[in-house]
Coordinates of N, CA and C in Angstrom, one line a residue:
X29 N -3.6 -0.7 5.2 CA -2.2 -1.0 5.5 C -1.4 0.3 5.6
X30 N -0.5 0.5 6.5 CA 0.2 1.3 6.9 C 1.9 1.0 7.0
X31 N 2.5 2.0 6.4 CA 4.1 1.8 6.4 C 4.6 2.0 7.6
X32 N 5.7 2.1 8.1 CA 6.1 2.3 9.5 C 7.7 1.8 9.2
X33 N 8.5 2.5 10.1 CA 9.6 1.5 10.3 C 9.7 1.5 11.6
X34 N 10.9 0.3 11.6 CA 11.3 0.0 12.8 C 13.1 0.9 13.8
X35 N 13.0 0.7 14.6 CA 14.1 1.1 15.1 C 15.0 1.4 14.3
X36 N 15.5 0.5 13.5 CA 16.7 0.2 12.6 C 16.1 1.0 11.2
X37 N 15.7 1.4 11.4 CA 14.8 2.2 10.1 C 14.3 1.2 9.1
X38 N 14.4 0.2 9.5 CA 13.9 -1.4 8.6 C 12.3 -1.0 8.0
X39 N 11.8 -0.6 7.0 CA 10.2 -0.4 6.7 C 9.7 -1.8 6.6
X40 N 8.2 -1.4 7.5 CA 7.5 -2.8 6.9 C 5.9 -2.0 7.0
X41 N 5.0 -2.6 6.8 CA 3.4 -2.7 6.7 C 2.7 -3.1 7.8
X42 N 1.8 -2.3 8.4 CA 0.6 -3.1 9.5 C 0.0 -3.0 9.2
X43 N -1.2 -3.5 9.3 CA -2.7 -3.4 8.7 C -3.4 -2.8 10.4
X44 N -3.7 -1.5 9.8 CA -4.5 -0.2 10.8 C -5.2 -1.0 11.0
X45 N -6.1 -1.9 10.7 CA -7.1 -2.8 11.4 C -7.0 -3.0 12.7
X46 N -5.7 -3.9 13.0 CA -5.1 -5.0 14.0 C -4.4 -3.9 15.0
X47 N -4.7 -2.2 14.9 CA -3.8 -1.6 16.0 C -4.7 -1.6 17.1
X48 N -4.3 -2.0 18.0 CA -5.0 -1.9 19.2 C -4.8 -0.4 20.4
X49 N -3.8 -0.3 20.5 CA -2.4 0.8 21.5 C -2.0 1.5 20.7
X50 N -1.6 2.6 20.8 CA -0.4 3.5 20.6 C 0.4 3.8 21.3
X51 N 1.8 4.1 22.4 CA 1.8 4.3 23.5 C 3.5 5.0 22.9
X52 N 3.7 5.8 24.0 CA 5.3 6.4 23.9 C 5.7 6.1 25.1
X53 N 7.2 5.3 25.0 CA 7.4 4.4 26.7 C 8.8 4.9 26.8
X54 N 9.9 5.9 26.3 CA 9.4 7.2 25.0 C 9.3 6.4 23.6
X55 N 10.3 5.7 23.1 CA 10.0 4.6 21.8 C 8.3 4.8 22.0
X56 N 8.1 4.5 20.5 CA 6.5 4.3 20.2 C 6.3 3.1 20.2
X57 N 5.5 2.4 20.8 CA 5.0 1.0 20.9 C 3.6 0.7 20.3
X58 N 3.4 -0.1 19.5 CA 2.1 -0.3 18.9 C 1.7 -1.8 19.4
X59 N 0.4 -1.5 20.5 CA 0.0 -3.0 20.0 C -1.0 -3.3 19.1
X60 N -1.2 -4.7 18.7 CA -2.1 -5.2 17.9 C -3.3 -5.9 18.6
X61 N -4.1 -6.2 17.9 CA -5.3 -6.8 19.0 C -4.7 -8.4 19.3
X62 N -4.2 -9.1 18.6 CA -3.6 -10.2 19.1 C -2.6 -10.4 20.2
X63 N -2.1 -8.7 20.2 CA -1.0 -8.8 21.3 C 0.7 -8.8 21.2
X64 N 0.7 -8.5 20.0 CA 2.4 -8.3 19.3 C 2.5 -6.6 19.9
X65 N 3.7 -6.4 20.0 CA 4.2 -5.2 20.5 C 4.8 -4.6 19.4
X66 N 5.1 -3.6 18.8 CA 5.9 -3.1 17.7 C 6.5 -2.0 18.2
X67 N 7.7 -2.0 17.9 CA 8.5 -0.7 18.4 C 8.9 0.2 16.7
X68 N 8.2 1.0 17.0 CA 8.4 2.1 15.8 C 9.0 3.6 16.1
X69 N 9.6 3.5 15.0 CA 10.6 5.3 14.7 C 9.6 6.7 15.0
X70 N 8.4 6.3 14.2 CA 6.9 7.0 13.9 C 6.9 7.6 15.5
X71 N 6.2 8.8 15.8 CA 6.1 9.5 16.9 C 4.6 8.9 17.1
X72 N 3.5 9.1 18.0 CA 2.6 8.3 18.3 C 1.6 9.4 17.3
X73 N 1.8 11.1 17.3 CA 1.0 11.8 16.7 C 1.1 11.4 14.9
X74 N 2.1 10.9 14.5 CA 2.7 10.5 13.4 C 2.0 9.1 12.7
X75 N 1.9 8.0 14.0 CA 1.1 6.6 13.7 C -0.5 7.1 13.3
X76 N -0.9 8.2 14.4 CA -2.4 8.5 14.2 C -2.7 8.6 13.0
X77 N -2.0 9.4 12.2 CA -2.2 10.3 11.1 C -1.8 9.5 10.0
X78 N -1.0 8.8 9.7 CA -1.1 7.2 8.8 C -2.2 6.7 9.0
X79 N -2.7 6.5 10.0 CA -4.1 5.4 10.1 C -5.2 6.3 9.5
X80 N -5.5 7.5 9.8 CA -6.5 8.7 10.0 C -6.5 8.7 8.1
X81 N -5.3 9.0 7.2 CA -5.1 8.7 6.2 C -5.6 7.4 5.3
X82 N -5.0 6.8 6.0 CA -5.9 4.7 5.5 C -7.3 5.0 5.7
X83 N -7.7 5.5 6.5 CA -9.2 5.0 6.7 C -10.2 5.8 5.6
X84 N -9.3 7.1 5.8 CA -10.0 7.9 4.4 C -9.8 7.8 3.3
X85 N -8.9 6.7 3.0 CA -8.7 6.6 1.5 C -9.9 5.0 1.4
X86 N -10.2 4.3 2.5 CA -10.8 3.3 2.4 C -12.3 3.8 2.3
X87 N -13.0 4.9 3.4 CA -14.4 5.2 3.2 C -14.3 6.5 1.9
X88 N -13.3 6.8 1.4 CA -13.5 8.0 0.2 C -13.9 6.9 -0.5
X89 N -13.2 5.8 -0.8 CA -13.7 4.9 -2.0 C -15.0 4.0 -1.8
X90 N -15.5 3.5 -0.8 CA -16.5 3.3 -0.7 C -17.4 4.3 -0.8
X91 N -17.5 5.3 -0.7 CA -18.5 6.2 -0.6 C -18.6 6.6 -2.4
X92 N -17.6 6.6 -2.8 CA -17.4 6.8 -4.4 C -18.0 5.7 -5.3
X93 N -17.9 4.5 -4.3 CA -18.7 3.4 -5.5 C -19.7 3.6 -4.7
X94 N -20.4 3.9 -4.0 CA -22.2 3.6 -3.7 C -22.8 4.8 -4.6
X95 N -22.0 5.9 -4.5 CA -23.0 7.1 -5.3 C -23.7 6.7 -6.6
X96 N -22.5 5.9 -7.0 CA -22.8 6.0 -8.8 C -24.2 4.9 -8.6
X97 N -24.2 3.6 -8.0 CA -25.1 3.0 -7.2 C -26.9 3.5 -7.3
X98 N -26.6 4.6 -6.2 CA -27.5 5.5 -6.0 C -28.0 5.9 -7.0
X99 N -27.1 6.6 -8.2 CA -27.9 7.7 -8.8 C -28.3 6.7 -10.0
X100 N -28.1 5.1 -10.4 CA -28.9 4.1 -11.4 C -29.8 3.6 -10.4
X101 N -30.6 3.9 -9.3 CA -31.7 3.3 -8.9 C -32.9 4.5 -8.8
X102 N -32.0 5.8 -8.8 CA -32.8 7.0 -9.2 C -33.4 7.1 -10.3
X103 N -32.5 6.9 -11.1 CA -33.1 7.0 -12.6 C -33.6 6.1 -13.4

């Protein structure tokens, strides 16, 4: 999940999963795979880099729990 606001500087949450689009029409428009449109403050290089963030805090942690994993089937 990612913070974002809207126009009105209103914050809310999308789940980086569901982004489909990024687009500057100049407003930043985000779509979702469902098809909702979101109009965000966020510059489009700005959305990347929230997501780019989420995703590495989601595989840093997975990769963090398999090691310990690994090294009790080692020993």
């Amino acid at each position: 999940m990612i913070k974002l606001r809207r126009i009105n500087n209103k914050e809310f949450v999308v789940n980086a999963d569901f982004i489909e689009f990024v687009e500057s029409t100049p407003d930043t428009v985000i779509t979702l795979t469902n098809g909702v449109k979101l109009v965000v403050k966020e510059s489009v290089d700005e959305v990347i880099e929230k997501v780019i963030e989420y995703k590495k805090r989601i595989f840093e942690g997975i990769i963090f729990n398999i090691q310990p994993l690994q090294k009790e089937h080692e020993g």
